[in-house]
Coordinates of C-alpha atoms in Angstrom, one line a residue:
M580 CA 34.5 52.9 -61.2
A581 CA 31.3 51.7 -59.2
V582 CA 28.5 50.4 -61.0
D583 CA 25.6 52.3 -61.0
D584 CA 22.6 49.8 -60.2
T585 CA 24.4 49.1 -57.3
P586 CA 26.5 51.5 -56.3
A587 CA 28.2 49.2 -52.9
F588 CA 30.4 47.5 -56.0
H589 CA 33.6 48.8 -56.6
E590 CA 35.6 47.7 -60.2
A591 CA 38.3 45.6 -58.7
V592 CA 40.0 43.3 -62.1
A593 CA 39.3 41.8 -65.4
L594 CA 38.4 38.0 -64.8
D595 CA 40.2 36.8 -67.6
D596 CA 43.1 38.7 -65.5
L597 CA 41.9 37.2 -62.4
R598 CA 41.8 33.7 -63.7
E599 CA 45.6 33.7 -65.5
D600 CA 47.2 35.4 -62.4
G601 CA 45.2 33.3 -60.3
R602 CA 44.8 36.1 -57.7
S603 CA 44.8 39.8 -57.3
L604 CA 45.1 42.7 -55.2
T605 CA 42.8 45.4 -55.0
A606 CA 42.0 48.6 -52.4
V607 CA 38.5 50.2 -52.1
D608 CA 37.8 52.8 -49.4
G609 CA 41.4 52.0 -48.2
T610 CA 40.6 48.6 -47.3
P611 CA 42.8 45.6 -49.0
I612 CA 41.3 43.2 -50.6
A613 CA 42.7 39.9 -52.1
L614 CA 41.1 38.3 -54.8
F615 CA 41.6 34.5 -55.8
Y616 CA 40.2 32.4 -58.6
H617 CA 39.6 28.7 -57.4
E618 CA 37.8 26.2 -58.8
G619 CA 36.1 27.9 -61.1
E620 CA 34.9 30.7 -58.2
V621 CA 36.2 34.4 -57.5
R622 CA 37.0 34.8 -53.7
A623 CA 37.5 37.8 -52.0
V624 CA 39.2 38.2 -48.4
N625 CA 41.5 41.2 -46.7
N626 CA 44.5 41.1 -47.5
R627 CA 46.0 41.4 -44.2
C628 CA 46.5 38.0 -42.2
P629 CA 44.2 38.6 -39.0
H630 CA 47.1 36.7 -37.0
M631 CA 49.8 39.3 -37.8
G632 CA 48.8 41.4 -40.7
F633 CA 51.4 39.7 -43.8
P634 CA 49.7 39.9 -46.6
L635 CA 47.2 37.0 -48.0
T636 CA 47.8 37.3 -51.8
E637 CA 51.4 36.0 -51.1
G638 CA 49.7 32.8 -49.4
T639 CA 48.7 29.2 -51.0
V640 CA 44.9 28.6 -51.8
E641 CA 44.5 24.1 -52.2
E642 CA 41.3 22.6 -52.2
G643 CA 39.5 25.7 -50.4
V644 CA 42.1 26.4 -47.8
L645 CA 44.1 29.9 -47.9
T646 CA 46.6 29.2 -46.3
C647 CA 49.5 32.7 -44.9
H648 CA 52.8 32.3 -45.4
W649 CA 53.9 33.7 -42.1
H650 CA 52.6 31.4 -39.5
H651 CA 50.5 28.8 -41.6
A652 CA 47.5 30.1 -40.6
R653 CA 44.8 28.6 -42.9
F654 CA 41.4 29.9 -43.5
E655 CA 38.4 28.4 -45.2
L656 CA 38.6 30.5 -48.7
S657 CA 34.5 30.8 -49.3
C658 CA 33.5 32.3 -45.6
G659 CA 36.9 32.8 -43.9
D660 CA 36.6 30.8 -40.9
T661 CA 40.1 30.0 -39.6
F662 CA 41.0 26.2 -39.1
D663 CA 43.8 28.0 -35.9
P664 CA 41.7 30.1 -33.2
W665 CA 45.0 32.2 -32.6
A666 CA 44.4 34.0 -35.9
D667 CA 41.3 34.6 -35.4
D668 CA 38.7 34.4 -38.9
V669 CA 39.3 36.8 -42.0
D670 CA 36.8 39.1 -43.6
T671 CA 35.4 37.9 -46.5
Y672 CA 33.7 40.4 -49.2
P673 CA 30.9 39.7 -52.1
V674 CA 31.7 39.9 -55.4
E675 CA 30.3 40.0 -58.7
V676 CA 31.2 39.2 -62.1
R677 CA 29.8 41.9 -64.9
D678 CA 30.6 42.4 -68.5
G679 CA 33.5 40.7 -67.6
T680 CA 34.7 42.5 -65.2
V681 CA 34.8 41.4 -60.9
Y682 CA 33.3 43.7 -58.8
V683 CA 34.0 43.8 -55.1
S684 CA 31.7 45.0 -51.6
P685 CA 33.9 46.3 -49.6
E686 CA 31.3 45.8 -46.8
P687 CA 32.5 43.1 -45.1
R688 CA 30.1 39.6 -45.3
R689 CA 29.7 39.9 -41.7
S690 CA 29.6 42.7 -40.0
E691 CA 30.1 42.7 -36.3
P692 CA 30.2 44.9 -34.3
P693 CA 34.0 46.2 -32.6
A694 CA 33.1 45.4 -29.3
A695 CA 30.8 42.0 -29.7
H696 CA 33.4 40.5 -31.5
W697 CA 36.7 41.4 -29.4
R698 CA 34.3 40.1 -26.5
S699 CA 34.1 37.0 -28.3
R700 CA 37.9 36.8 -28.5
L701 CA 38.8 37.7 -24.9
D702 CA 36.7 34.4 -23.8
D703 CA 39.0 32.5 -26.7
G704 CA 42.1 34.0 -25.8
L705 CA 41.6 33.4 -22.0
E706 CA 39.8 29.6 -22.9
Q707 CA 43.0 28.8 -24.7
D708 CA 46.0 30.9 -23.3
L709 CA 46.4 32.8 -26.1
R710 CA 48.3 36.1 -25.5
L711 CA 48.3 37.8 -28.9
V712 CA 45.2 37.5 -28.9
L713 CA 44.1 38.8 -25.2
A714 CA 46.2 41.6 -26.3
K715 CA 44.1 42.4 -29.5
S716 CA 40.9 42.4 -27.4
A717 CA 42.6 44.3 -24.9
V718 CA 42.9 47.1 -27.2
G719 CA 40.4 46.0 -29.4
L720 CA 38.1 46.6 -26.0
L721 CA 38.9 49.6 -24.7
G722 CA 39.3 50.9 -28.7
A723 CA 35.2 50.1 -28.8
G724 CA 34.8 51.7 -25.6
V725 CA 34.3 48.7 -23.7
E726 CA 34.8 49.9 -20.2
P727 CA 37.3 48.3 -17.7
R728 CA 35.3 47.4 -15.1
E729 CA 33.5 44.4 -18.2
V730 CA 36.9 43.5 -19.1
V731 CA 37.4 42.5 -15.5
D732 CA 34.7 41.0 -15.2
R733 CA 34.7 38.5 -17.6
G734 CA 38.9 37.9 -17.0
V735 CA 37.4 37.2 -12.5
R736 CA 34.2 35.2 -14.0
F737 CA 36.9 33.1 -16.2
G738 CA 39.2 32.7 -13.0
V739 CA 36.9 31.5 -11.1
R740 CA 35.6 29.1 -12.9
N741 CA 38.6 27.7 -14.7
R742 CA 40.8 26.6 -12.1
A743 CA 39.5 24.1 -9.4
D744 CA 42.0 25.3 -6.5
G745 CA 40.4 28.8 -6.6
W746 CA 41.5 32.2 -6.5
S747 CA 45.1 32.4 -7.5
S748 CA 48.2 35.1 -8.4
G749 CA 46.5 35.8 -11.6
L750 CA 43.5 37.3 -10.4
T751 CA 45.0 39.1 -7.7
I752 CA 47.0 40.5 -10.8
L753 CA 44.2 41.2 -12.8
V754 CA 42.8 43.2 -9.6
A755 CA 45.4 45.0 -8.3
L756 CA 46.1 46.6 -11.7
A757 CA 42.4 47.2 -12.0
N758 CA 42.4 49.1 -9.1
R759 CA 45.3 51.7 -10.6
L760 CA 43.7 52.1 -13.7
P761 CA 43.5 55.7 -12.7
D762 CA 46.9 56.0 -12.5
L763 CA 47.2 54.7 -15.9
D764 CA 47.6 56.7 -19.7
E765 CA 45.3 55.1 -22.4
Q766 CA 48.0 53.0 -24.0
D767 CA 49.0 51.4 -20.7
R768 CA 45.7 51.1 -19.4
K769 CA 45.3 48.6 -22.3
R770 CA 48.8 47.0 -21.7
A771 CA 47.2 46.7 -17.5
L772 CA 44.4 45.1 -18.8
Y773 CA 46.6 42.5 -21.2
Q774 CA 49.0 41.8 -19.0
G775 CA 46.1 40.4 -16.0
L776 CA 44.4 38.6 -18.4
T777 CA 47.9 37.0 -19.2
E778 CA 47.9 36.3 -15.5
V779 CA 44.7 34.6 -15.7
A780 CA 45.0 32.6 -18.6
G781 CA 48.4 31.8 -17.7
D782 CA 47.1 30.1 -13.8
C783 CA 44.2 28.3 -15.9
A784 CA 46.2 26.3 -18.5
G785 CA 45.7 22.7 -18.4
E786 CA 43.9 23.0 -14.4
P787 CA 40.9 20.9 -13.6
P788 CA 37.5 23.6 -13.7
K789 CA 36.3 24.2 -10.1
F790 CA 33.1 22.2 -9.6
D791 CA 30.6 24.3 -6.8
Q792 CA 29.2 23.0 -3.8
E793 CA 25.4 23.7 -3.4
A794 CA 24.2 25.4 -0.4
F795 CA 22.0 24.6 2.5
D796 CA 18.4 24.8 1.5
A797 CA 17.9 26.2 4.6
T798 CA 18.8 30.4 4.4
D799 CA 17.8 31.4 7.7
V800 CA 20.5 30.5 9.8
A801 CA 21.7 33.2 12.2
F802 CA 25.0 34.2 11.2
D803 CA 26.9 33.8 14.3
R804 CA 26.7 30.0 13.4
L805 CA 27.0 30.5 9.7
L806 CA 30.5 31.7 11.1
A807 CA 31.1 29.2 13.8
W808 CA 30.4 26.8 11.0
F809 CA 32.3 28.4 9.1
R810 CA 35.9 28.8 11.1
E811 CA 35.5 25.6 12.3
N812 CA 35.4 23.2 8.0
V813 CA 38.2 25.7 7.8
E814 CA 40.1 24.6 10.9
V815 CA 39.6 21.0 9.8
R816 CA 40.5 22.0 6.7
D817 CA 37.1 20.8 4.7
A818 CA 37.2 23.2 2.0
D819 CA 34.0 21.4 0.6
G820 CA 32.1 21.6 4.0
A821 CA 33.1 25.1 4.2
E822 CA 32.3 26.2 0.5
R823 CA 29.2 25.7 1.3
V824 CA 28.5 27.3 4.2
L825 CA 29.8 30.3 2.6
R826 CA 27.6 30.0 -0.3
T827 CA 24.6 29.5 2.0
A828 CA 25.8 33.1 3.8
V829 CA 25.5 34.8 0.4
A830 CA 22.2 32.7 -0.1
A831 CA 20.4 34.3 3.2
G832 CA 21.5 37.6 1.7
Y833 CA 24.3 38.9 3.8
G834 CA 26.2 41.5 2.0
P835 CA 29.4 42.9 2.0
E836 CA 30.4 44.0 5.3
K837 CA 29.2 40.4 6.8
L838 CA 30.9 38.1 4.0
T839 CA 33.7 39.5 4.5
E840 CA 33.7 39.3 8.0
L841 CA 33.1 35.4 7.6
L842 CA 36.8 35.6 5.6
V843 CA 38.9 37.9 7.2
T844 CA 37.5 35.8 10.9
A845 CA 39.1 32.5 9.0
A846 CA 41.6 33.8 7.7
T847 CA 43.3 35.5 10.7
D848 CA 42.6 32.1 12.9
H849 CA 46.1 31.0 12.3
R850 CA 49.2 32.8 12.2
Y851 CA 50.4 34.9 8.7
L852 CA 48.7 32.1 6.1
D853 CA 50.7 31.3 3.4
S854 CA 53.1 33.9 4.0
G855 CA 50.5 36.9 4.2
H856 CA 49.0 35.2 0.2
A857 CA 46.6 33.5 2.1
F858 CA 44.9 37.0 3.2
D859 CA 45.7 39.1 0.6
F860 CA 43.9 36.9 -1.8
V861 CA 41.0 37.4 0.6
N862 CA 41.2 41.5 0.0
K863 CA 41.7 41.0 -3.8
A864 CA 38.8 38.8 -4.3
T865 CA 36.4 41.8 -2.1
E866 CA 38.6 43.9 -4.3
A867 CA 37.1 42.8 -7.1
L868 CA 34.0 42.5 -6.2
D869 CA 33.7 46.3 -5.1
L870 CA 35.1 46.8 -8.8
V871 CA 32.8 45.0 -10.6
G872 CA 30.0 44.6 -8.0
W873 CA 28.3 42.3 -5.4
D874 CA 24.1 42.5 -6.9
D875 CA 24.9 39.4 -8.7
A876 CA 24.6 36.3 -6.1
E877 CA 25.3 33.7 -8.4
R878 CA 28.6 35.8 -9.1
T879 CA 29.3 36.6 -5.6
A880 CA 29.4 33.4 -4.7
D881 CA 31.3 31.8 -7.2
V882 CA 34.3 34.7 -6.7
L883 CA 33.6 34.1 -2.8
A884 CA 34.2 30.5 -3.0
S885 CA 37.3 30.4 -5.3
L886 CA 39.3 30.9 -1.7
V887 CA 37.5 28.4 0.6
R888 CA 40.5 25.6 -0.8
G889 CA 43.4 28.0 -0.3
L890 CA 42.1 29.1 3.6
A891 CA 41.5 25.3 4.2
T892 CA 45.0 23.9 3.0
A893 CA 47.3 27.5 4.1
A894 CA 50.4 26.7 5.7
R895 CA 49.9 28.3 9.4
A896 CA 53.0 30.2 10.6
E897 CA 52.8 29.2 13.8
E898 CA 54.0 25.7 13.1
T899 CA 57.5 27.3 12.0
S900 CA 60.4 27.3 14.1
S901 CA 61.0 31.4 13.0
W902 CA 57.4 31.7 15.0
R903 CA 58.6 29.7 17.9
Q904 CA 62.3 30.0 18.7
P905 CA 64.2 31.5 20.6
V906 CA 60.7 34.0 21.0
D907 CA 57.5 32.1 21.3
L908 CA 55.6 34.9 19.4
A909 CA 52.8 32.5 19.0
A910 CA 52.4 33.0 22.4
M911 CA 52.9 35.9 22.8
C912 CA 49.9 36.7 20.3
D913 CA 47.9 34.3 22.2
A914 CA 48.2 36.1 25.2
T915 CA 47.3 39.6 23.4
F916 CA 44.6 38.0 21.7
D917 CA 43.4 36.8 25.1
R918 CA 43.2 39.9 26.3
L919 CA 41.7 41.4 23.1
D920 CA 38.5 42.1 23.9
D921 CA 39.1 43.9 27.2
L922 CA 41.3 46.3 25.2
V923 CA 38.8 46.9 22.6
A924 CA 36.4 48.2 26.0
A925 CA 39.7 50.0 27.3
G926 CA 39.2 52.2 23.9
E927 CA 35.6 52.3 24.0
G928 CA 35.2 56.3 23.5
E929 CA 39.1 57.4 22.9
Q930 CA 40.3 59.4 20.5
W931 CA 44.0 57.9 19.6
T932 CA 46.6 59.9 18.1
E933 CA 49.4 57.9 16.7
P934 CA 52.5 58.8 18.6
D935 CA 55.5 60.3 16.4
D936 CA 57.6 57.8 17.4
F937 CA 55.3 54.8 17.0
T938 CA 56.9 53.6 13.1
D939 CA 60.2 53.3 16.3
R940 CA 58.3 51.7 18.5
L941 CA 57.0 49.2 15.5
L942 CA 60.4 48.5 14.1
A943 CA 62.5 48.1 17.4
D944 CA 64.3 45.0 17.9
D945 CA 62.3 43.8 20.8
P946 CA 59.7 42.2 20.6
E947 CA 57.9 43.2 24.2
A948 CA 58.2 46.6 22.7
V949 CA 55.9 45.8 19.5
F950 CA 53.7 43.9 21.7
D951 CA 53.6 47.5 24.1
A952 CA 53.3 49.7 21.4
L953 CA 50.4 47.7 19.5
E954 CA 48.1 46.7 22.8
G955 CA 48.4 50.7 24.4
A956 CA 47.1 51.8 20.5
I957 CA 44.4 49.3 21.2
R958 CA 43.9 50.7 24.8
G959 CA 44.4 54.4 23.2
G960 CA 41.1 53.9 21.2
A961 CA 43.0 52.9 18.1
G962 CA 40.4 51.4 15.3
V963 CA 41.2 48.2 13.1
E964 CA 42.1 50.7 10.3
E965 CA 44.0 53.4 11.6
L966 CA 46.5 51.0 13.4
A967 CA 46.7 48.9 10.3
R968 CA 48.3 52.3 8.8
A969 CA 50.7 52.2 10.9
V970 CA 52.4 49.1 10.7
S971 CA 51.8 48.9 6.7
F972 CA 54.1 52.2 6.7
A973 CA 56.4 50.8 9.5
A974 CA 56.7 47.5 6.6
A975 CA 57.1 49.1 4.3
T976 CA 60.0 51.3 5.5
R977 CA 61.3 48.0 5.5
V978 CA 61.2 47.2 2.0
A979 CA 62.5 51.4 1.5
R980 CA 65.6 50.2 3.6
F981 CA 66.3 47.0 2.7
A982 CA 70.0 46.1 2.4
T983 CA 70.9 45.3 -1.0
S984 CA 73.5 43.0 0.8
N985 CA 70.9 40.1 1.5
E986 CA 69.7 37.3 -0.6
F987 CA 68.1 38.6 -3.4
A988 CA 64.9 36.1 -2.0
D989 CA 64.9 38.0 0.6
W990 CA 63.1 41.3 -1.6
N991 CA 60.2 39.1 -0.7
T992 CA 60.6 38.3 2.6
V993 CA 59.9 42.4 3.3
H994 CA 57.4 42.4 0.2
H995 CA 55.2 40.1 1.6
T996 CA 54.9 41.8 5.0
F997 CA 53.8 44.8 3.0
T998 CA 51.3 43.9 0.5
Y999 CA 49.8 41.7 4.0
A1000 CA 49.7 44.6 6.3
N1001 CA 47.9 46.8 3.1
A1002 CA 45.3 43.8 2.4
V1003 CA 44.4 44.2 6.6
E1004 CA 44.3 47.7 6.3
R1005 CA 41.8 47.0 3.0
A1006 CA 39.8 44.8 4.4
A1007 CA 39.2 47.2 7.4
E1008 CA 37.7 49.5 5.4
R1009 CA 34.9 46.8 5.0
T1010 CA 34.4 45.6 8.1
E1011 CA 34.4 46.5 11.3
T1012 CA 34.9 42.8 13.2
T1013 CA 37.8 42.7 15.7
A1014 CA 38.7 39.7 14.3
L1015 CA 41.2 41.8 12.2
Y1016 CA 43.1 43.0 14.8
R1017 CA 44.8 39.4 14.7
G1018 CA 45.9 40.7 11.4
V1019 CA 47.4 43.5 12.2
V1020 CA 49.2 41.9 15.6
D1021 CA 50.2 39.1 12.4
A1022 CA 51.9 41.6 10.0
A1023 CA 53.9 43.8 13.4
V1024 CA 55.2 40.3 14.2
N1025 CA 56.5 40.4 10.9
V1026 CA 57.9 43.6 10.5
Y1027 CA 59.7 42.7 13.8
L1028 CA 60.6 39.4 12.3
D1029 CA 62.4 41.0 9.1
R1030 CA 64.2 43.3 11.0
F1031 CA 67.8 41.8 10.2
L1032 CA 66.9 42.6 6.4
N1033 CA 67.8 46.2 7.3
T1034 CA 70.6 45.6 8.8
P1035 CA 72.4 47.8 7.6
P1036 CA 69.5 49.4 6.3
A1037 CA 70.1 51.0 3.3
P1038 CA 69.7 54.7 2.9
E1039 CA 66.4 56.5 2.4
P1040 CA 66.8 59.3 0.1
T1041 CA 65.5 62.7 0.9
G1042 CA 66.1 64.0 -2.2
D1043 CA 67.5 67.2 -4.2
P1044 CA 64.7 70.0 -4.2
D1045 CA 67.0 72.3 -6.8
A1046 CA 66.8 69.1 -8.6
D1047 CA 64.6 69.1 -12.3
P1048 CA 61.5 66.6 -12.1
D1049 CA 61.8 65.8 -16.1
D1050 CA 65.4 64.7 -15.1
A1051 CA 64.7 63.2 -12.6
L1052 CA 62.1 60.8 -14.3
E1053 CA 64.3 60.0 -17.2
Q1054 CA 67.1 59.2 -14.3
L1055 CA 64.4 57.1 -13.4
R1056 CA 63.8 55.5 -16.5
L1057 CA 67.7 54.6 -17.0
A1058 CA 67.8 52.9 -13.6
F1059 CA 64.9 50.5 -14.9
E1060 CA 67.1 49.2 -18.1
Q1061 CA 70.6 48.3 -15.6
Q1062 CA 70.3 45.8 -13.5
G1063 CA 70.7 46.5 -10.0
K1064 CA 70.5 50.2 -9.9
V1065 CA 68.2 50.0 -6.7
E1066 CA 69.7 52.9 -5.3
A1067 CA 69.3 55.1 -8.5
A1068 CA 66.2 54.7 -8.6
A1069 CA 65.4 55.2 -5.1
G1070 CA 67.2 58.7 -5.4
A1071 CA 65.1 59.8 -8.9
V1072 CA 62.5 59.4 -6.7
A1073 CA 62.8 61.1 -4.1
D1074 CA 64.3 64.1 -6.6
F1075 CA 61.1 64.2 -8.1
L1076 CA 59.3 64.4 -5.5
A1077 CA 61.5 67.2 -3.1
A1078 CA 61.5 69.0 -6.3
G1079 CA 58.2 69.8 -6.4
G1080 CA 57.1 66.7 -9.1
D1081 CA 53.2 65.7 -9.4
P1082 CA 53.4 62.3 -7.5
E1083 CA 50.5 61.6 -9.8
R1084 CA 53.2 61.5 -12.7
L1085 CA 55.5 59.4 -10.8
K1086 CA 52.4 57.1 -10.3
A1087 CA 51.7 57.1 -13.8
E1088 CA 55.4 56.5 -14.4
L1089 CA 56.4 53.7 -12.4
G1090 CA 53.3 52.3 -13.5
N1091 CA 54.2 52.2 -17.3
A1092 CA 57.4 50.9 -16.2
L1093 CA 55.5 47.8 -14.7
S1094 CA 53.0 47.6 -17.8
V1095 CA 55.9 46.7 -20.6
E1096 CA 58.2 44.4 -18.6
D1097 CA 57.4 40.3 -18.1
T1098 CA 56.7 41.8 -14.3
N1099 CA 56.7 39.3 -11.8
F1100 CA 53.4 38.5 -9.0
H1101 CA 55.5 40.3 -6.5
T1102 CA 56.2 43.1 -8.0
F1103 CA 52.6 44.1 -9.5
Q1104 CA 51.4 44.0 -5.7
A1105 CA 54.1 46.1 -4.3
Y1106 CA 53.5 48.7 -6.9
E1107 CA 49.9 48.9 -6.1
A1108 CA 50.1 48.3 -2.5
A1109 CA 52.8 51.2 -2.5
C1110 CA 50.8 53.9 -4.6
R1111 CA 48.0 53.3 -2.4
Q1112 CA 49.7 53.6 1.0
S1113 CA 50.8 57.2 -0.7
D1114 CA 47.4 58.1 -1.4
A1115 CA 46.4 57.7 1.7
R1116 CA 48.9 59.8 3.8
D1117 CA 49.4 63.8 4.0
D1118 CA 52.5 63.5 5.0
P1119 CA 54.7 64.1 2.1
A1120 CA 57.5 62.4 3.8
E1121 CA 55.8 59.2 4.3
R1122 CA 54.3 59.1 1.2
R1123 CA 57.7 59.2 -0.1
T1124 CA 58.4 56.5 1.7
C1125 CA 55.9 54.4 -0.1
L1126 CA 57.0 55.5 -3.9
V1127 CA 60.7 55.0 -3.1
A1128 CA 59.9 51.4 -1.8
A1129 CA 58.1 50.4 -5.2
A1130 CA 60.9 52.2 -6.9
R1131 CA 63.6 50.3 -5.4
Y1132 CA 61.4 46.7 -5.2
M1133 CA 61.2 47.4 -9.1
A1134 CA 64.7 48.4 -10.0
A1135 CA 66.1 44.7 -7.9
H1136 CA 63.8 43.0 -10.5
Y1137 CA 64.5 44.6 -14.0
P1138 CA 65.0 44.7 -16.9
T1139 CA 63.4 41.8 -18.3
R1140 CA 63.0 40.5 -21.6
R1141 CA 60.1 42.3 -22.3
S1142 CA 58.2 39.5 -24.5
R1143 CA 54.8 40.5 -23.5
E1144 CA 55.5 43.8 -24.7
Q1145 CA 56.8 42.9 -28.5
T1146 CA 53.2 40.7 -28.4
F1147 CA 51.2 44.2 -26.8
S1148 CA 53.4 45.7 -29.5
I1149 CA 52.1 43.5 -32.7
A1150 CA 48.7 43.7 -31.2
A1151 CA 48.4 47.8 -30.8
R1152 CA 50.2 48.0 -34.6
L1153 CA 47.6 45.8 -36.2
L1154 CA 44.9 47.5 -34.6
R1155 CA 46.2 50.8 -35.9
G1156 CA 46.0 49.2 -39.6
E1157 CA 50.5 49.0 -39.6
R1158 CA 52.2 45.8 -41.3
V1159 CA 54.8 44.4 -38.5
D1160 CA 56.7 42.2 -42.0
G1161 CA 58.7 44.8 -42.3
A1162 CA 57.5 45.3 -45.7
D1163 CA 57.1 48.8 -44.9
G1164 CA 60.7 49.5 -44.6
E1165 CA 60.7 48.5 -41.1
A1166 CA 62.3 46.6 -39.0
A1167 CA 60.3 43.0 -39.2
A1168 CA 59.0 42.3 -35.4
E1169 CA 59.2 38.1 -33.9
P1170 CA 56.8 36.3 -34.2
A1171 CA 54.2 36.6 -31.5
D1172 CA 54.6 33.9 -28.9
D1173 CA 51.5 31.8 -29.1

């Protein structure tokens, strides 16, 4: 019964009973409130431990500290502040004692908007690498109507500032997943952001922060000179000097096209840096800015500067035996690059149409045939973007036909070629520099080097047009539930598409499988690149090849322990107000790995 002159307060318990028992539980407007009598004072807190929902009335109060007995989270009883950042603060409520009765208000003392609270907790989770906090933040922020773009922005800013070695695989995963959010349903979007944020936090955990170099005071330097300076500093592996040049280019007001040209030119001065990762990182950093905006000069400079150390220290493929023996592929590249200006000039005004046998020529066993195909295409007017798209499809075909008799690690060999080619194509959408032809050639050389991994080629399924699409998706799920069901997964994808299944539904299904597993770096990349390549194609057979490639790669790496999904499930249930300690008759959830 509410007090007439203070309608916000509700009757809870007789003071004498509370003094005798030390604690009591009440519920006001659906909020469970624990009341404690301690050191002569009445205190009220939300009964659900903010860590994992355990009832705090079953905890212990000593010397003003309330301790939850499940994971030993501790709270200052009067204000609710936690001693343990992984637990979050607990809400406290005003109380009044009137005529021997305790009344409590269901309005917490701190009334912070959910979005503001979860922004703060996201920062805590990133700083301290707390998975459950990151999961709660992803669920809470999107549930509060915060745009995914803002969540990605906070993750990217944190990642580039808190890792001295710069751009990382975690940031690449975050951006790759952000690119594919439109493919996913609402809950999987939360899962995807949680997965990406977890990877960023893990990459930065225990690492020294990045200390920035400054831009030159002279910002009126011509772009061609900045480009020459940047390439020279990367060439001699001077990351600090290269960073100053890059920050100067940003300060001078150069936009996405020129800044991308600066980076990709240096990234293709040598062959296939770090098995393609260096270029893919360049692409993902620029895609991050596409997502969150190039308008903030400080953010743009920080994001792009995070790439410099990786470019300067990257391993160069022409220094490896596979690029020199038994065929000197690096020398063949140099010869083509020497002719590049003439080839491009010859193609001016020409309209290139991809020949029907172009993929087969790129998959040839003779490197001369591969180089002839590339040079002929450039001479015929093929732009970087369309030529890169053709090479990307050849690389996707290598994955779709990967022979499982090979060593398991060789999945990554064909994967690296595919994601590298995809990154070159994506970069070509942003800048028209002819330097990117060198990236196309590098990708094609790797398609050639990967030829033995298709020996014998795995049969590429065409699918059964009489199949039931729902059954095909069920077969795909079953394939991901068992180890090594690579061909079953490929067949299910082909059946689904042949039977008229919606590719958008298939991408969502693959995205769900991706987001519930303890997915590794390369599998995230494989899914994103395959979906993007599928989207870019009009030919149903080519779209099928790309998605078959993704399904085969994923099936080769699944299932996993799904420990991250366990943590995400706990977070989602907690924010729905459910108990996860088993007290409501359900099986108790395993403790989250913090």
